[in-house]
PDB file of C-alpha atoms in Angstrom:
ATOM      1  CA  UNK A  25      -0.624 -38.278  -1.976  1.00 40.00           C
ATOM      2  CA  UNK A  26      -0.599 -34.909  -0.236  1.00 42.00           C
ATOM      3  CA  UNK A  27       1.088 -32.043  -2.110  1.00 43.00           C
ATOM      4  CA  UNK A  28       4.643 -31.236  -1.043  1.00 44.00           C
ATOM      5  CA  UNK A  29       5.129 -28.454   1.460  1.00 45.00           C
ATOM      6  CA  UNK A  30       7.514 -25.516   1.603  1.00 46.00           C
ATOM      7  CA  UNK A  31       8.879 -24.599   5.001  1.00 46.00           C
ATOM      8  CA  UNK A  32       7.631 -21.178   6.053  1.00 46.00           C
ATOM      9  CA  UNK A  33       8.536 -18.729   8.761  1.00 42.00           C
ATOM     10  CA  UNK A  34       4.954 -19.189   9.967  1.00 42.00           C
ATOM     11  CA  UNK A  35       4.600 -22.880   9.149  1.00 46.00           C
ATOM     12  CA  UNK A  36       4.474 -25.144   6.072  1.00 47.00           C
ATOM     13  CA  UNK A  37       3.046 -23.895   2.793  1.00 50.00           C
ATOM     14  CA  UNK A  38       1.738 -26.408   0.243  1.00 54.00           C
ATOM     15  CA  UNK A  39       2.694 -26.366  -3.423  1.00 58.00           C
ATOM     16  CA  UNK A  40      -0.889 -25.517  -4.384  1.00 62.00           C
ATOM     17  CA  UNK A  41      -0.783 -22.533  -2.019  1.00 63.00           C
ATOM     18  CA  UNK A  42       2.480 -21.410  -3.613  1.00 65.00           C
ATOM     19  CA  UNK A  43       0.823 -21.585  -7.030  1.00 73.00           C
ATOM     20  CA  UNK A  44      -2.098 -19.474  -5.835  1.00 74.00           C
ATOM     21  CA  UNK A  45       0.298 -16.941  -4.349  1.00 77.00           C
ATOM     22  CA  UNK A  46       2.050 -16.689  -7.712  1.00 81.00           C
ATOM     23  CA  UNK A  47      -1.259 -15.655  -9.255  1.00 85.00           C
ATOM     24  CA  UNK A  48      -1.819 -13.179  -6.406  1.00 85.00           C
ATOM     25  CA  UNK A  49       1.613 -11.636  -7.017  1.00 88.00           C
ATOM     26  CA  UNK A  50       0.953 -11.212 -10.742  1.00 91.00           C
ATOM     27  CA  UNK A  51      -2.516  -9.711 -10.184  1.00 93.00           C
ATOM     28  CA  UNK A  52      -1.220  -7.262  -7.570  1.00 94.00           C
ATOM     29  CA  UNK A  53       1.656  -6.268  -9.837  1.00 94.00           C
ATOM     30  CA  UNK A  54      -0.740  -5.592 -12.703  1.00 96.00           C
ATOM     31  CA  UNK A  55      -2.964  -3.561 -10.371  1.00 95.00           C
ATOM     32  CA  UNK A  56      -0.091  -1.291  -9.342  1.00 95.00           C
ATOM     33  CA  UNK A  57       1.091  -0.979 -12.923  1.00 96.00           C
ATOM     34  CA  UNK A  58      -2.376  -0.144 -14.264  1.00 96.00           C
ATOM     35  CA  UNK A  59      -3.013   2.438 -11.530  1.00 96.00           C
ATOM     36  CA  UNK A  60       0.218   4.162 -12.513  1.00 95.00           C
ATOM     37  CA  UNK A  61      -0.689   4.080 -16.210  1.00 96.00           C
ATOM     38  CA  UNK A  62      -4.200   5.468 -15.577  1.00 96.00           C
ATOM     39  CA  UNK A  63      -2.801   8.317 -13.466  1.00 94.00           C
ATOM     40  CA  UNK A  64      -0.148   9.121 -16.081  1.00 94.00           C
ATOM     41  CA  UNK A  65      -2.914   9.202 -18.681  1.00 95.00           C
ATOM     42  CA  UNK A  66      -4.844  11.569 -16.423  1.00 92.00           C
ATOM     43  CA  UNK A  67      -1.887  13.964 -16.242  1.00 91.00           C
ATOM     44  CA  UNK A  68      -1.367  13.779 -20.004  1.00 91.00           C
ATOM     45  CA  UNK A  69      -5.048  14.511 -20.720  1.00 90.00           C
ATOM     46  CA  UNK A  70      -5.518  17.014 -17.911  1.00 86.00           C
ATOM     47  CA  UNK A  71      -8.216  14.845 -16.308  1.00 86.00           C
ATOM     48  CA  UNK A  72      -8.112  15.503 -12.554  1.00 84.00           C
ATOM     49  CA  UNK A  73     -10.573  12.673 -11.900  1.00 85.00           C
ATOM     50  CA  UNK A  74      -7.997  10.157 -13.121  1.00 89.00           C
ATOM     51  CA  UNK A  75      -5.183  11.553 -10.964  1.00 87.00           C
ATOM     52  CA  UNK A  76      -7.343  11.684  -7.814  1.00 84.00           C
ATOM     53  CA  UNK A  77      -9.528   8.633  -8.568  1.00 81.00           C
ATOM     54  CA  UNK A  78     -12.692  10.704  -8.418  1.00 72.00           C
ATOM     55  CA  UNK A  79     -12.012  12.154  -4.969  1.00 68.00           C
ATOM     56  CA  UNK A  80     -11.688  15.832  -4.091  1.00 69.00           C
ATOM     57  CA  UNK A  81      -8.472  15.341  -2.127  1.00 73.00           C
ATOM     58  CA  UNK A  82      -4.812  15.010  -3.131  1.00 81.00           C
ATOM     59  CA  UNK A  83      -3.707  13.693  -6.522  1.00 85.00           C
ATOM     60  CA  UNK A  84      -1.148  11.011  -7.276  1.00 90.00           C
ATOM     61  CA  UNK A  85       1.903  12.896  -8.560  1.00 92.00           C
ATOM     62  CA  UNK A  86       3.575  11.882 -11.862  1.00 92.00           C
ATOM     63  CA  UNK A  87       6.785  10.675 -10.177  1.00 92.00           C
ATOM     64  CA  UNK A  88       4.685   8.565  -7.814  1.00 93.00           C
ATOM     65  CA  UNK A  89       2.766   7.088 -10.739  1.00 94.00           C
ATOM     66  CA  UNK A  90       6.058   6.269 -12.452  1.00 94.00           C
ATOM     67  CA  UNK A  91       7.224   4.501  -9.286  1.00 95.00           C
ATOM     68  CA  UNK A  92       3.991   2.498  -9.149  1.00 96.00           C
ATOM     69  CA  UNK A  93       4.541   1.405 -12.751  1.00 96.00           C
ATOM     70  CA  UNK A  94       8.139   0.427 -11.997  1.00 96.00           C
ATOM     71  CA  UNK A  95       7.216  -1.561  -8.890  1.00 95.00           C
ATOM     72  CA  UNK A  96       4.408  -3.311 -10.742  1.00 95.00           C
ATOM     73  CA  UNK A  97       6.789  -4.255 -13.551  1.00 95.00           C
ATOM     74  CA  UNK A  98       9.401  -5.369 -11.024  1.00 95.00           C
ATOM     75  CA  UNK A  99       7.007  -7.634  -9.115  1.00 94.00           C
ATOM     76  CA  UNK A 100       5.659  -9.006 -12.394  1.00 93.00           C
ATOM     77  CA  UNK A 101       9.215  -9.811 -13.516  1.00 93.00           C
ATOM     78  CA  UNK A 102       9.976 -11.462 -10.181  1.00 90.00           C
ATOM     79  CA  UNK A 103       6.828 -13.596 -10.394  1.00 87.00           C
ATOM     80  CA  UNK A 104       7.999 -14.711 -13.850  1.00 86.00           C
ATOM     81  CA  UNK A 105      11.327 -15.746 -12.254  1.00 85.00           C
ATOM     82  CA  UNK A 106      13.340 -13.005 -13.947  1.00 89.00           C
ATOM     83  CA  UNK A 107      15.132 -11.938 -10.787  1.00 86.00           C
ATOM     84  CA  UNK A 108      17.819  -9.857 -12.495  1.00 90.00           C
ATOM     85  CA  UNK A 109      15.350  -7.694 -14.403  1.00 93.00           C
ATOM     86  CA  UNK A 110      13.154  -7.393 -11.300  1.00 93.00           C
ATOM     87  CA  UNK A 111      16.118  -6.158  -9.257  1.00 93.00           C
ATOM     88  CA  UNK A 112      17.118  -3.520 -11.825  1.00 95.00           C
ATOM     89  CA  UNK A 113      13.575  -2.123 -12.031  1.00 96.00           C
ATOM     90  CA  UNK A 114      13.191  -2.190  -8.231  1.00 95.00           C
ATOM     91  CA  UNK A 115      16.432  -0.231  -7.890  1.00 96.00           C
ATOM     92  CA  UNK A 116      15.059   2.450 -10.223  1.00 95.00           C
ATOM     93  CA  UNK A 117      11.920   2.747  -8.076  1.00 94.00           C
ATOM     94  CA  UNK A 118      14.060   2.838  -4.933  1.00 95.00           C
ATOM     95  CA  UNK A 119      16.183   5.637  -6.416  1.00 95.00           C
ATOM     96  CA  UNK A 120      13.121   7.805  -7.152  1.00 94.00           C
ATOM     97  CA  UNK A 121      11.759   7.276  -3.636  1.00 93.00           C
ATOM     98  CA  UNK A 122      15.143   7.795  -1.957  1.00 94.00           C
ATOM     99  CA  UNK A 123      15.858  11.084  -3.711  1.00 92.00           C
ATOM    100  CA  UNK A 124      12.388  12.365  -2.771  1.00 91.00           C
ATOM    101  CA  UNK A 125      12.947  11.356   0.848  1.00 90.00           C
ATOM    102  CA  UNK A 126      16.377  13.008   0.829  1.00 91.00           C
ATOM    103  CA  UNK A 127      14.834  16.248  -0.447  1.00 88.00           C
ATOM    104  CA  UNK A 128      12.416  16.270   2.489  1.00 85.00           C
ATOM    105  CA  UNK A 129      14.902  15.263   5.176  1.00 86.00           C
ATOM    106  CA  UNK A 130      17.844  17.383   4.011  1.00 87.00           C
ATOM    107  CA  UNK A 131      15.925  20.381   2.696  1.00 84.00           C
ATOM    108  CA  UNK A 132      17.287  19.903  -0.814  1.00 81.00           C
ATOM    109  CA  UNK A 133      15.772  20.360  -4.253  1.00 83.00           C
ATOM    110  CA  UNK A 134      17.186  18.185  -7.025  1.00 86.00           C
ATOM    111  CA  UNK A 135      14.885  19.774  -9.606  1.00 81.00           C
ATOM    112  CA  UNK A 136      13.044  16.520 -10.335  1.00 84.00           C
ATOM    113  CA  UNK A 137       9.664  17.458  -8.825  1.00 84.00           C
ATOM    114  CA  UNK A 138       8.471  19.114 -12.033  1.00 85.00           C
ATOM    115  CA  UNK A 139      10.269  16.826 -14.456  1.00 86.00           C
ATOM    116  CA  UNK A 140       7.000  15.309 -15.730  1.00 87.00           C
ATOM    117  CA  UNK A 141       4.031  17.459 -16.833  1.00 86.00           C
ATOM    118  CA  UNK A 142       5.457  20.611 -15.170  1.00 86.00           C
ATOM    119  CA  UNK A 143       2.635  22.973 -16.155  1.00 86.00           C
ATOM    120  CA  UNK A 144      -0.154  20.654 -15.020  1.00 84.00           C
ATOM    121  CA  UNK A 145       1.645  19.800 -11.768  1.00 82.00           C
ATOM    122  CA  UNK A 146       2.313  23.452 -10.983  1.00 78.00           C
ATOM    123  CA  UNK A 147      -1.319  24.412 -11.615  1.00 78.00           C
ATOM    124  CA  UNK A 148      -2.920  21.871  -9.260  1.00 78.00           C
ATOM    125  CA  UNK A 149      -5.936  23.155  -7.275  1.00 71.00           C
ATOM    126  CA  UNK A 150      -4.521  21.683  -4.062  1.00 71.00           C
ATOM    127  CA  UNK A 151      -1.883  23.907  -2.454  1.00 71.00           C
ATOM    128  CA  UNK A 152       1.167  21.627  -2.116  1.00 73.00           C
ATOM    129  CA  UNK A 153       4.351  22.862  -0.462  1.00 74.00           C
ATOM    130  CA  UNK A 154       6.369  20.990  -3.094  1.00 79.00           C
ATOM    131  CA  UNK A 155       4.177  20.212  -6.132  1.00 81.00           C
ATOM    132  CA  UNK A 156       5.169  16.971  -7.825  1.00 83.00           C
ATOM    133  CA  UNK A 157       7.133  15.619  -4.869  1.00 86.00           C
ATOM    134  CA  UNK A 158       6.169  12.468  -2.976  1.00 88.00           C
ATOM    135  CA  UNK A 159       4.974  12.980   0.593  1.00 85.00           C
ATOM    136  CA  UNK A 160       7.316  11.532   3.239  1.00 86.00           C
ATOM    137  CA  UNK A 161       5.104   8.487   3.986  1.00 87.00           C
ATOM    138  CA  UNK A 162       4.761   7.822   0.249  1.00 91.00           C
ATOM    139  CA  UNK A 163       8.509   7.940  -0.395  1.00 91.00           C
ATOM    140  CA  UNK A 164       9.181   5.773   2.661  1.00 92.00           C
ATOM    141  CA  UNK A 165       6.611   3.214   1.536  1.00 93.00           C
ATOM    142  CA  UNK A 166       7.903   2.977  -2.029  1.00 95.00           C
ATOM    143  CA  UNK A 167      11.438   2.566  -0.714  1.00 95.00           C
ATOM    144  CA  UNK A 168      10.326  -0.232   1.631  1.00 96.00           C
ATOM    145  CA  UNK A 169       8.479  -2.079  -1.139  1.00 95.00           C
ATOM    146  CA  UNK A 170      11.484  -1.786  -3.451  1.00 95.00           C
ATOM    147  CA  UNK A 171      13.735  -3.211  -0.729  1.00 95.00           C
ATOM    148  CA  UNK A 172      11.232  -6.022  -0.172  1.00 93.00           C
ATOM    149  CA  UNK A 173      11.285  -6.901  -3.882  1.00 93.00           C
ATOM    150  CA  UNK A 174      15.087  -7.052  -3.772  1.00 92.00           C
ATOM    151  CA  UNK A 175      14.879  -9.325  -0.726  1.00 90.00           C
ATOM    152  CA  UNK A 176      12.483 -11.672  -2.536  1.00 87.00           C
ATOM    153  CA  UNK A 177      15.397 -13.262  -4.381  1.00 81.00           C
ATOM    154  CA  UNK A 178      17.409 -13.687  -1.187  1.00 76.00           C
ATOM    155  CA  UNK A 179      17.707 -16.815   0.885  1.00 76.00           C
ATOM    156  CA  UNK A 180      17.476 -17.600   4.540  1.00 76.00           C
ATOM    157  CA  UNK A 181      15.240 -16.734   7.456  1.00 80.00           C
ATOM    158  CA  UNK A 182      16.646 -13.216   7.872  1.00 85.00           C
ATOM    159  CA  UNK A 183      15.733 -12.200   4.311  1.00 83.00           C
ATOM    160  CA  UNK A 184      12.258 -13.683   4.784  1.00 83.00           C
ATOM    161  CA  UNK A 185      11.650 -11.791   8.009  1.00 85.00           C
ATOM    162  CA  UNK A 186      12.961  -8.528   6.549  1.00 89.00           C
ATOM    163  CA  UNK A 187      10.756  -8.894   3.459  1.00 90.00           C
ATOM    164  CA  UNK A 188       7.714  -9.564   5.631  1.00 88.00           C
ATOM    165  CA  UNK A 189       8.559  -6.644   7.907  1.00 90.00           C
ATOM    166  CA  UNK A 190       8.994  -4.162   5.036  1.00 92.00           C
ATOM    167  CA  UNK A 191       5.795  -5.169   3.247  1.00 91.00           C
ATOM    168  CA  UNK A 192       3.739  -5.282   6.448  1.00 91.00           C
ATOM    169  CA  UNK A 193       4.988  -1.833   7.479  1.00 93.00           C
ATOM    170  CA  UNK A 194       3.798  -0.479   4.127  1.00 94.00           C
ATOM    171  CA  UNK A 195       0.373  -2.061   4.613  1.00 92.00           C
ATOM    172  CA  UNK A 196       0.120  -0.333   8.000  1.00 90.00           C
ATOM    173  CA  UNK A 197       1.006   3.038   6.439  1.00 90.00           C
ATOM    174  CA  UNK A 198      -1.483   2.425   3.625  1.00 90.00           C
ATOM    175  CA  UNK A 199      -4.232   1.586   6.114  1.00 89.00           C
ATOM    176  CA  UNK A 200      -3.613   4.813   8.037  1.00 87.00           C
ATOM    177  CA  UNK A 201      -3.651   6.806   4.784  1.00 85.00           C
ATOM    178  CA  UNK A 202      -6.919   5.278   3.554  1.00 87.00           C
ATOM    179  CA  UNK A 203      -8.591   5.754   6.937  1.00 85.00           C
ATOM    180  CA  UNK A 204      -7.412   9.378   6.941  1.00 82.00           C
ATOM    181  CA  UNK A 205      -9.259   9.881   3.658  1.00 81.00           C
ATOM    182  CA  UNK A 206     -12.309   7.938   4.867  1.00 82.00           C
ATOM    183  CA  UNK A 207     -12.593  10.108   7.965  1.00 79.00           C
ATOM    184  CA  UNK A 208     -11.748  13.312   6.044  1.00 74.00           C
ATOM    185  CA  UNK A 209      -8.827  14.149   8.330  1.00 73.00           C
ATOM    186  CA  UNK A 210      -7.459  17.657   7.823  1.00 64.00           C
ATOM    187  CA  UNK A 211      -4.111  17.758   5.962  1.00 59.00           C
ATOM    188  CA  UNK A 212      -1.052  17.290   8.145  1.00 59.00           C
ATOM    189  CA  UNK A 213       2.558  18.196   7.395  1.00 56.00           C
ATOM    190  CA  UNK A 214       5.831  16.321   7.808  1.00 54.00           C
ATOM    191  CA  UNK A 215       6.240  12.619   8.529  1.00 56.00           C
ATOM    192  CA  UNK A 216       2.576  12.422   9.617  1.00 56.00           C
ATOM    193  CA  UNK A 217       1.285  13.723   6.276  1.00 55.00           C
ATOM    194  CA  UNK A 218      -0.777  10.588   5.637  1.00 53.00           C
ATOM    195  CA  UNK A 219      -3.610  12.693   4.219  1.00 53.00           C
ATOM    196  CA  UNK A 220      -1.266  13.765   1.424  1.00 68.00           C
ATOM    197  CA  UNK A 221      -0.942  10.135   0.326  1.00 82.00           C
ATOM    198  CA  UNK A 222      -3.453  10.132  -2.529  1.00 87.00           C
ATOM    199  CA  UNK A 223      -6.077   7.395  -2.786  1.00 90.00           C
ATOM    200  CA  UNK A 224      -4.583   5.894  -5.992  1.00 92.00           C
ATOM    201  CA  UNK A 225      -1.139   6.016  -4.365  1.00 93.00           C
ATOM    202  CA  UNK A 226      -2.383   4.107  -1.327  1.00 93.00           C
ATOM    203  CA  UNK A 227      -4.098   1.554  -3.563  1.00 94.00           C
ATOM    204  CA  UNK A 228      -0.956   1.018  -5.652  1.00 95.00           C
ATOM    205  CA  UNK A 229       1.225   0.701  -2.556  1.00 96.00           C
ATOM    206  CA  UNK A 230      -1.182  -1.764  -0.960  1.00 94.00           C
ATOM    207  CA  UNK A 231      -1.241  -3.898  -4.096  1.00 95.00           C
ATOM    208  CA  UNK A 232       2.558  -3.760  -4.376  1.00 95.00           C
ATOM    209  CA  UNK A 233       3.052  -4.747  -0.740  1.00 94.00           C
ATOM    210  CA  UNK A 234       0.691  -7.724  -1.025  1.00 92.00           C
ATOM    211  CA  UNK A 235       2.254  -8.717  -4.334  1.00 92.00           C
ATOM    212  CA  UNK A 236       5.718  -8.642  -2.776  1.00 92.00           C
ATOM    213  CA  UNK A 237       4.571 -10.834   0.117  1.00 89.00           C
ATOM    214  CA  UNK A 238       3.159 -13.274  -2.429  1.00 86.00           C
ATOM    215  CA  UNK A 239       6.498 -13.600  -4.236  1.00 86.00           C
ATOM    216  CA  UNK A 240       7.764 -15.925  -1.522  1.00 79.00           C
ATOM    217  CA  UNK A 241       5.204 -18.326  -0.039  1.00 68.00           C
ATOM    218  CA  UNK A 242       7.709 -19.145   2.685  1.00 66.00           C
ATOM    219  CA  UNK A 243       8.265 -15.524   3.655  1.00 61.00           C
ATOM    220  CA  UNK A 244       5.301 -14.577   5.799  1.00 67.00           C
ATOM    221  CA  UNK A 245       1.724 -14.597   6.929  1.00 73.00           C
ATOM    222  CA  UNK A 246       0.121 -14.281   3.472  1.00 70.00           C
ATOM    223  CA  UNK A 247       0.813 -17.958   2.849  1.00 66.00           C
ATOM    224  CA  UNK A 248      -1.513 -18.832   5.717  1.00 70.00           C
ATOM    225  CA  UNK A 249      -4.445 -17.042   4.090  1.00 72.00           C
ATOM    226  CA  UNK A 250      -4.301 -19.085   0.868  1.00 69.00           C
ATOM    227  CA  UNK A 251      -3.736 -22.442   2.539  1.00 67.00           C
ATOM    228  CA  UNK A 252      -6.233 -25.301   2.657  1.00 67.00           C
ATOM    229  CA  UNK A 253      -6.100 -25.947   6.411  1.00 69.00           C
ATOM    230  CA  UNK A 254      -8.870 -25.186   8.887  1.00 75.00           C
ATOM    231  CA  UNK A 255      -6.763 -22.314  10.247  1.00 71.00           C
ATOM    232  CA  UNK A 256      -6.427 -20.827   6.749  1.00 71.00           C
ATOM    233  CA  UNK A 257     -10.170 -21.039   6.173  1.00 76.00           C
ATOM    234  CA  UNK A 258     -10.848 -19.331   9.500  1.00 76.00           C
ATOM    235  CA  UNK A 259      -8.233 -16.657   8.779  1.00 72.00           C
ATOM    236  CA  UNK A 260      -9.758 -15.861   5.380  1.00 75.00           C
ATOM    237  CA  UNK A 261     -13.062 -15.162   7.121  1.00 76.00           C
ATOM    238  CA  UNK A 262     -11.727 -13.377  10.176  1.00 78.00           C
ATOM    239  CA  UNK A 263      -9.097 -11.079   8.662  1.00 78.00           C
ATOM    240  CA  UNK A 264     -11.449  -9.107   6.365  1.00 78.00           C
ATOM    241  CA  UNK A 265     -14.029  -8.906   9.151  1.00 80.00           C
ATOM    242  CA  UNK A 266     -11.546  -7.651  11.728  1.00 79.00           C
ATOM    243  CA  UNK A 267     -10.264  -5.110   9.195  1.00 79.00           C
ATOM    244  CA  UNK A 268     -13.645  -3.807   8.025  1.00 82.00           C
ATOM    245  CA  UNK A 269     -15.653  -3.729  11.279  1.00 79.00           C
ATOM    246  CA  UNK A 270     -13.513  -1.172  13.194  1.00 81.00           C
ATOM    247  CA  UNK A 271     -13.194   1.038  10.100  1.00 81.00           C
ATOM    248  CA  UNK A 272     -16.940   0.933   9.502  1.00 84.00           C
ATOM    249  CA  UNK A 273     -17.747   1.654  13.135  1.00 82.00           C
ATOM    250  CA  UNK A 274     -15.337   4.587  13.147  1.00 83.00           C
ATOM    251  CA  UNK A 275     -16.905   6.014   9.994  1.00 81.00           C
ATOM    252  CA  UNK A 276     -20.429   5.722  11.403  1.00 84.00           C
ATOM    253  CA  UNK A 277     -19.346   7.340  14.674  1.00 82.00           C
ATOM    254  CA  UNK A 278     -17.706  10.168  12.728  1.00 81.00           C
ATOM    255  CA  UNK A 279     -20.835  10.784  10.645  1.00 81.00           C
ATOM    256  CA  UNK A 280     -22.989  10.784  13.776  1.00 83.00           C
ATOM    257  CA  UNK A 281     -20.964  13.556  15.379  1.00 80.00           C
ATOM    258  CA  UNK A 282     -20.906  15.493  12.103  1.00 77.00           C
ATOM    259  CA  UNK A 283     -24.715  15.691  12.057  1.00 80.00           C
ATOM    260  CA  UNK A 284     -24.829  16.669  15.733  1.00 78.00           C
ATOM    261  CA  UNK A 285     -26.128  13.465  17.326  1.00 81.00           C
ATOM    262  CA  UNK A 286     -23.429  13.676  20.020  1.00 79.00           C
ATOM    263  CA  UNK A 287     -20.275  15.690  20.846  1.00 81.00           C
ATOM    264  CA  UNK A 288     -17.050  15.067  18.934  1.00 76.00           C
ATOM    265  CA  UNK A 289     -15.324  14.025  22.184  1.00 77.00           C
ATOM    266  CA  UNK A 290     -17.791  11.139  22.527  1.00 83.00           C
ATOM    267  CA  UNK A 291     -16.704   9.499  19.267  1.00 79.00           C
ATOM    268  CA  UNK A 292     -13.695   7.667  20.697  1.00 80.00           C
ATOM    269  CA  UNK A 293     -15.696   6.092  23.523  1.00 86.00           C
ATOM    270  CA  UNK A 294     -18.514   5.112  21.152  1.00 83.00           C
ATOM    271  CA  UNK A 295     -16.152   3.693  18.528  1.00 83.00           C
ATOM    272  CA  UNK A 296     -14.231   1.632  21.085  1.00 84.00           C
ATOM    273  CA  UNK A 297     -17.375   0.274  22.746  1.00 87.00           C
ATOM    274  CA  UNK A 298     -19.102  -0.699  19.487  1.00 81.00           C
ATOM    275  CA  UNK A 299     -15.933  -2.278  18.078  1.00 82.00           C
ATOM    276  CA  UNK A 300     -15.430  -4.398  21.203  1.00 85.00           C
ATOM    277  CA  UNK A 301     -19.080  -5.501  21.189  1.00 86.00           C
ATOM    278  CA  UNK A 302     -19.077  -6.460  17.507  1.00 79.00           C
ATOM    279  CA  UNK A 303     -15.747  -8.313  17.644  1.00 75.00           C
ATOM    280  CA  UNK A 304     -16.809 -10.251  20.743  1.00 81.00           C
ATOM    281  CA  UNK A 305     -20.071 -11.137  18.993  1.00 79.00           C
ATOM    282  CA  UNK A 306     -18.129 -12.390  15.969  1.00 70.00           C
ATOM    283  CA  UNK A 307     -15.812 -14.437  18.182  1.00 69.00           C
ATOM    284  CA  UNK A 308     -18.795 -16.123  19.830  1.00 67.00           C
TER     285      UNK A 308
END
């Protein structure tokens, strides 16, 4: 007898797929939690490598690490079917992100930026406008993930679509942030300050977003990837390829211009052409 199916926004999801997604949610939650713990340990020990994850760019701030720990714990609680506890922890993470976002948007200072490890945060080698404060994209992303976790216990198509939308938006922001680091984009200010989203922050947010999607197998497109259908098998092969190929081509094109093989202005044309050629080749 075939396993029972759960009705999904994007089609039916089998019970075995739901079980696999439960494991995905727990693993992603632990990833976010552990990243936060490692970064906190780095601040406590004064080890910059642990706060930047061995990069020479921006560090994950203590408040951000605390939010990653909270979201990881919240998703882990939700995956264990402790919805009440998950909601309380998610609200704490949402509060931290919301007050940071309010500081940026309203020009306020609540005095929380240097609440944790004030001396170490104030003495960072990177010149931050507001040391210890989340960047706007970071605060927005944490707020969206927290909202998505709260929606995970909701019912109905609207809650499912909103959860999927929030988590997917975070994954888009995370992708832009990671690509900004990969291509060594110069720091930007304001709402476009993706380069100020530290590598460990982006990793924790990505894990949290995927973990939130996995909380409800009926909520979105992640259920398709863990299914046993032909479409799911094809998607598991295509999605990583489509994600990695353009990023790799862009990186190679960037390195080529850096060593003087061609002008910087030629990179966009070269990247687009090579990406189209490779994706068409994969499709055939």
